[in-house]
Amino acid sequence: KDFSRMCGTEFSQLIYETDYAAFPSIVPPANQTERCSLYPKVEIHTIPLLSEVLSVIPLNIAVIIEFKQNSTKLIELVKKLVVQFNRQNSIYWFSLDEKINCQLRNADATIPSITSVPNMMKTLLLYYTGLLPYYDLDDAVFGITVDEITIERIRHEAALKALPDWIKQLLAVLFRGRPPTIMIAPALFTHLRQRGIPVWFLGVNNESDLQLAVQSGATAVLTDRVNWLCEQLEDTKRNKRTDFQSIVEE
């Protein structure tokens, strides 16, 4: 919701409270220095508008939009751009906040969404109680995080605020670990794939997480280290490795 991740910790002002002209410059990570030298400085350090991003990405490449702010107006503006650039069939949108995810599904049910944290927990509960085959699922993609779900994160979830604190603490115990053991359920992933629901592992940034995703039956992974993942997949093709073959084929 603020600029700290892209622009440095000193920029803690909220994005939606800042005029675009006053946006600070991006500070590229140190491991991107060589790559950044290939592009004009203004392109590297300027935060682009969504319209600019959609205008340059080919239609055959999917775009994932995550919403951090609970705003009906923002959803309407994003949907308008999606339609304007004819991206309805090559876009996913979602929020880890279920309240926002509900608004996205209501705004346009034809645009696929990815599970929020509460819906992910709900799906796991239905699976472990044997009830999942009898329930419809709201989202087009089942996404799980490889990060630990802490008690602070559970308490912050708007959809879970009505729960007593002892239940939240119980959930924190069940979902402890990185990744949480309870979430690594290959039989669940097989069931979801059979229902036409892909399984995505989110935040896969090292080889051990990538190995785990493939071995568990993931159909795709999302990473912050795009170059690294591309190198892993190219190496799989080049050396005919089988460990990441399922991800390559997807």
Protein backbone atom coordinates (compact mmCIF):
# COMPACT_ATOMS: atom_id res chain seq x y z
CA LYS A 1 0.00 0.00 0.00
CA ASP A 2 3.03 2.29 0.29
CA PHE A 3 6.20 2.88 -1.74
CA SER A 4 8.70 1.25 0.65
CA ARG A 5 9.08 -2.02 -1.27
CA MET A 6 9.87 -0.33 -4.59
CA CYS A 7 11.43 2.95 -3.54
CA GLY A 8 13.09 2.44 -0.15
CA THR A 9 11.95 2.39 3.45
CA GLU A 10 11.99 6.19 3.76
CA PHE A 11 8.97 6.40 1.41
CA SER A 12 6.17 5.21 3.68
CA GLN A 13 3.38 7.43 2.33
CA LEU A 14 0.32 5.58 1.03
CA ILE A 15 0.16 5.22 -2.75
CA TYR A 16 -3.52 6.11 -3.06
CA GLU A 17 -2.98 9.35 -1.12
CA THR A 18 -0.17 10.52 -3.44
CA ASP A 19 -0.52 12.32 -6.78
CA TYR A 20 1.15 10.44 -9.63
CA ALA A 21 3.41 13.42 -10.36
CA ALA A 22 4.78 13.15 -6.83
CA PHE A 23 5.58 9.42 -6.99
CA PRO A 24 9.18 8.72 -5.90
CA SER A 25 11.65 6.92 -8.15
CA ILE A 26 12.07 3.15 -8.09
CA VAL A 27 15.26 1.90 -6.44
CA PRO A 28 16.26 -1.28 -8.36
CA PRO A 29 17.73 -4.11 -6.24
CA ALA A 30 21.49 -4.57 -6.39
CA ASN A 31 21.22 -7.86 -8.29
CA GLN A 32 19.48 -6.01 -11.17
CA THR A 33 22.24 -3.45 -11.74
CA GLU A 34 23.63 -5.08 -14.89
CA ARG A 35 20.18 -5.58 -16.39
CA CYS A 36 19.15 -1.99 -15.61
CA SER A 37 22.16 -0.66 -17.51
CA LEU A 38 20.56 -1.88 -20.74
CA TYR A 39 17.62 0.53 -20.48
CA PRO A 40 17.20 4.31 -20.30
CA LYS A 41 17.29 5.56 -16.73
CA VAL A 42 13.82 7.10 -16.95
CA GLU A 43 12.29 3.70 -17.83
CA ILE A 44 13.99 1.96 -14.92
CA HIS A 45 13.20 4.50 -12.22
CA THR A 46 9.69 5.62 -13.16
CA ILE A 47 6.65 3.78 -11.78
CA PRO A 48 4.51 3.08 -14.88
CA LEU A 49 0.78 3.53 -15.18
CA LEU A 50 -1.30 0.37 -15.63
CA SER A 51 -2.35 1.65 -19.05
CA GLU A 52 1.31 1.81 -20.08
CA VAL A 53 1.93 -1.73 -18.88
CA LEU A 54 -1.09 -3.16 -20.70
CA SER A 55 -0.16 -1.33 -23.90
CA VAL A 56 3.21 -3.07 -24.25
CA ILE A 57 2.51 -6.62 -23.03
CA PRO A 58 1.42 -8.96 -25.87
CA LEU A 59 -2.10 -10.36 -25.61
CA ASN A 60 -0.79 -13.93 -25.41
CA ILE A 61 0.99 -13.16 -22.12
CA ALA A 62 -1.20 -13.23 -19.01
CA VAL A 63 -1.16 -10.30 -16.60
CA ILE A 64 -1.86 -10.68 -12.87
CA ILE A 65 -3.23 -7.68 -11.00
CA GLU A 66 -3.25 -7.71 -7.19
CA PHE A 67 -5.44 -5.21 -5.34
CA LYS A 68 -4.14 -3.85 -2.04
CA GLN A 69 -6.77 -1.14 -1.55
CA ASN A 70 -10.46 -1.73 -0.86
CA SER A 71 -11.94 0.70 -3.37
CA THR A 72 -14.95 0.21 -5.66
CA LYS A 73 -13.76 3.15 -7.76
CA LEU A 74 -10.33 1.56 -8.24
CA ILE A 75 -11.90 -1.72 -9.34
CA GLU A 76 -14.11 0.13 -11.84
CA LEU A 77 -11.14 2.03 -13.28
CA VAL A 78 -9.04 -1.12 -13.63
CA LYS A 79 -11.90 -3.00 -15.29
CA LYS A 80 -12.32 -0.10 -17.75
CA LEU A 81 -8.65 -0.40 -18.73
CA VAL A 82 -8.92 -4.19 -19.03
CA VAL A 83 -11.78 -3.77 -21.50
CA GLN A 84 -10.07 -0.88 -23.30
CA PHE A 85 -6.97 -2.99 -23.99
CA ASN A 86 -8.98 -6.14 -24.76
CA ARG A 87 -7.37 -8.09 -21.90
CA GLN A 88 -10.47 -9.90 -20.58
CA ASN A 89 -9.11 -13.28 -21.73
CA SER A 90 -5.53 -12.78 -20.60
CA ILE A 91 -5.79 -11.33 -17.13
CA TYR A 92 -6.17 -12.53 -13.55
CA TRP A 93 -7.10 -10.24 -10.69
CA PHE A 94 -7.22 -10.93 -6.99
CA SER A 95 -6.58 -9.77 -3.47
CA LEU A 96 -5.38 -11.70 -0.44
CA ASP A 97 -8.20 -9.84 1.36
CA GLU A 98 -11.45 -11.79 0.81
CA LYS A 99 -13.61 -8.68 1.09
CA ILE A 100 -11.84 -7.19 -1.92
CA ASN A 101 -11.93 -10.51 -3.76
CA CYS A 102 -15.72 -10.58 -3.36
CA GLN A 103 -15.95 -7.14 -4.92
CA LEU A 104 -13.78 -8.27 -7.84
CA ARG A 105 -16.01 -11.29 -8.51
CA ASN A 106 -19.10 -9.09 -8.31
CA ALA A 107 -17.56 -6.52 -10.67
CA ASP A 108 -16.90 -9.12 -13.39
CA ALA A 109 -17.24 -12.85 -12.73
CA THR A 110 -15.71 -13.66 -16.13
CA ILE A 111 -12.28 -12.40 -15.06
CA PRO A 112 -10.62 -15.23 -13.10
CA SER A 113 -9.61 -14.57 -9.51
CA ILE A 114 -7.07 -16.27 -7.23
CA THR A 115 -7.94 -17.40 -3.71
CA SER A 116 -7.58 -14.99 -0.82
CA VAL A 117 -6.05 -16.18 2.46
CA PRO A 118 -9.48 -16.82 4.11
CA ASN A 119 -10.74 -18.76 1.06
CA MET A 120 -7.54 -20.78 1.00
CA MET A 121 -8.13 -21.70 4.66
CA LYS A 122 -11.77 -22.53 3.90
CA THR A 123 -10.77 -24.84 1.03
CA LEU A 124 -8.26 -26.64 3.24
CA LEU A 125 -10.87 -27.06 6.00
CA LEU A 126 -13.37 -28.52 3.53
CA TYR A 127 -10.69 -30.87 2.19
CA TYR A 128 -9.57 -32.18 5.57
CA THR A 129 -13.19 -32.69 6.70
CA GLY A 130 -14.07 -34.57 3.49
CA LEU A 131 -16.66 -32.01 2.39
CA LEU A 132 -14.81 -30.36 -0.49
CA PRO A 133 -16.39 -32.45 -3.30
CA TYR A 134 -19.82 -31.16 -2.28
CA TYR A 135 -18.96 -27.45 -2.39
CA ASP A 136 -18.55 -25.01 -5.24
CA LEU A 137 -15.41 -22.86 -5.10
CA ASP A 138 -15.52 -19.13 -5.72
CA ASP A 139 -12.15 -18.62 -7.39
CA ALA A 140 -10.75 -19.82 -10.71
CA VAL A 141 -7.25 -20.47 -9.29
CA PHE A 142 -6.23 -22.03 -5.98
CA GLY A 143 -3.14 -20.17 -4.83
CA ILE A 144 -1.12 -20.97 -1.74
CA THR A 145 1.74 -19.04 -0.20
CA VAL A 146 5.01 -20.65 0.78
CA ASP A 147 5.37 -18.04 3.53
CA GLU A 148 4.31 -18.75 7.09
CA ILE A 149 0.86 -17.44 8.04
CA THR A 150 1.51 -15.70 11.35
CA ILE A 151 -0.95 -14.80 14.10
CA GLU A 152 -0.46 -11.12 13.19
CA ARG A 153 -1.49 -11.83 9.59
CA ILE A 154 -4.55 -13.82 10.72
CA ARG A 155 -5.62 -11.06 13.11
CA HIS A 156 -5.28 -8.52 10.30
CA GLU A 157 -7.61 -10.42 7.95
CA ALA A 158 -10.93 -8.55 7.80
CA ALA A 159 -12.86 -11.73 6.98
CA LEU A 160 -11.58 -13.37 10.19
CA LYS A 161 -12.02 -10.47 12.61
CA ALA A 162 -15.30 -11.84 13.98
CA LEU A 163 -13.61 -15.04 15.17
CA PRO A 164 -12.60 -15.34 18.85
CA ASP A 165 -8.89 -14.79 19.40
CA TRP A 166 -8.39 -18.38 20.62
CA ILE A 167 -9.56 -19.66 17.22
CA LYS A 168 -7.14 -17.27 15.50
CA GLN A 169 -4.33 -18.60 17.68
CA LEU A 170 -5.36 -22.16 16.79
CA LEU A 171 -5.23 -21.28 13.10
CA ALA A 172 -1.76 -19.80 13.59
CA VAL A 173 -0.62 -23.11 15.11
CA LEU A 174 -2.15 -25.12 12.25
CA PHE A 175 -0.57 -22.87 9.62
CA ARG A 176 2.86 -22.52 11.18
CA GLY A 177 5.98 -23.41 9.23
CA ARG A 178 7.41 -22.23 5.97
CA PRO A 179 5.61 -23.38 3.99
CA PRO A 180 2.82 -24.45 6.35
CA THR A 181 2.78 -28.26 6.36
CA ILE A 182 -1.02 -28.37 6.36
CA MET A 183 -1.06 -26.63 2.98
CA ILE A 184 1.13 -29.17 1.19
CA ALA A 185 -1.57 -31.67 0.22
CA PRO A 186 -0.90 -33.37 -3.14
CA ALA A 187 -4.24 -35.24 -3.02
CA LEU A 188 -6.04 -31.91 -2.66
CA PHE A 189 -4.14 -30.48 -5.61
CA THR A 190 -5.06 -33.53 -7.71
CA HIS A 191 -8.73 -33.07 -6.78
CA LEU A 192 -8.63 -29.38 -7.73
CA ARG A 193 -6.93 -30.06 -11.05
CA GLN A 194 -9.59 -32.67 -11.85
CA ARG A 195 -12.18 -29.95 -11.28
CA GLY A 196 -10.35 -27.70 -13.72
CA ILE A 197 -8.87 -25.48 -11.01
CA PRO A 198 -5.11 -24.85 -11.41
CA VAL A 199 -2.87 -24.78 -8.34
CA TRP A 200 -0.36 -21.93 -8.08
CA PHE A 201 2.41 -21.61 -5.51
CA LEU A 202 3.00 -17.94 -4.65
CA GLY A 203 6.32 -16.42 -3.61
CA VAL A 204 8.55 -19.18 -5.00
CA ASN A 205 11.99 -17.55 -4.90
CA ASN A 206 14.47 -20.41 -4.38
CA GLU A 207 15.12 -23.87 -5.75
CA SER A 208 13.87 -25.75 -2.68
CA ASP A 209 10.47 -24.01 -2.91
CA LEU A 210 10.38 -24.72 -6.64
CA GLN A 211 11.17 -28.39 -6.03
CA LEU A 212 8.42 -28.56 -3.42
CA ALA A 213 5.88 -26.94 -5.74
CA VAL A 214 6.59 -29.39 -8.56
CA GLN A 215 6.70 -32.46 -6.32
CA SER A 216 3.39 -31.45 -4.71
CA GLY A 217 1.60 -31.12 -8.04
CA ALA A 218 1.52 -27.37 -8.66
CA THR A 219 0.53 -26.29 -12.15
CA ALA A 220 2.38 -22.95 -11.92
CA VAL A 221 4.55 -20.85 -9.65
CA LEU A 222 4.76 -17.09 -9.11
CA THR A 223 8.10 -15.53 -8.25
CA ASP A 224 9.74 -12.19 -7.50
CA ARG A 225 12.91 -13.48 -9.22
CA VAL A 226 11.80 -13.70 -12.83
CA ASN A 227 15.28 -14.01 -14.35
CA TRP A 228 16.20 -16.80 -11.93
CA LEU A 229 13.02 -18.76 -12.72
CA CYS A 230 13.56 -18.36 -16.47
CA GLU A 231 17.10 -19.69 -16.05
CA GLN A 232 15.80 -22.69 -14.10
CA LEU A 233 13.26 -23.51 -16.79
CA GLU A 234 15.73 -23.00 -19.63
CA ASP A 235 18.18 -25.30 -17.87
CA THR A 236 15.43 -27.90 -17.56
CA LYS A 237 14.80 -27.79 -21.31
CA ARG A 238 18.46 -27.62 -22.28
CA ASN A 239 19.62 -30.53 -20.12
CA LYS A 240 16.37 -32.51 -20.40
CA ARG A 241 15.92 -32.47 -16.63
CA THR A 242 12.72 -33.99 -15.30
CA ASP A 243 12.52 -32.27 -11.90
CA PHE A 244 10.79 -29.11 -13.17
CA GLN A 245 9.28 -30.59 -16.34
CA SER A 246 5.64 -30.21 -15.26
CA ILE A 247 6.08 -26.46 -14.76
CA VAL A 248 7.84 -26.12 -18.13
CA GLU A 249 5.00 -27.91 -19.90
CA GLU A 250 2.43 -25.61 -18.30
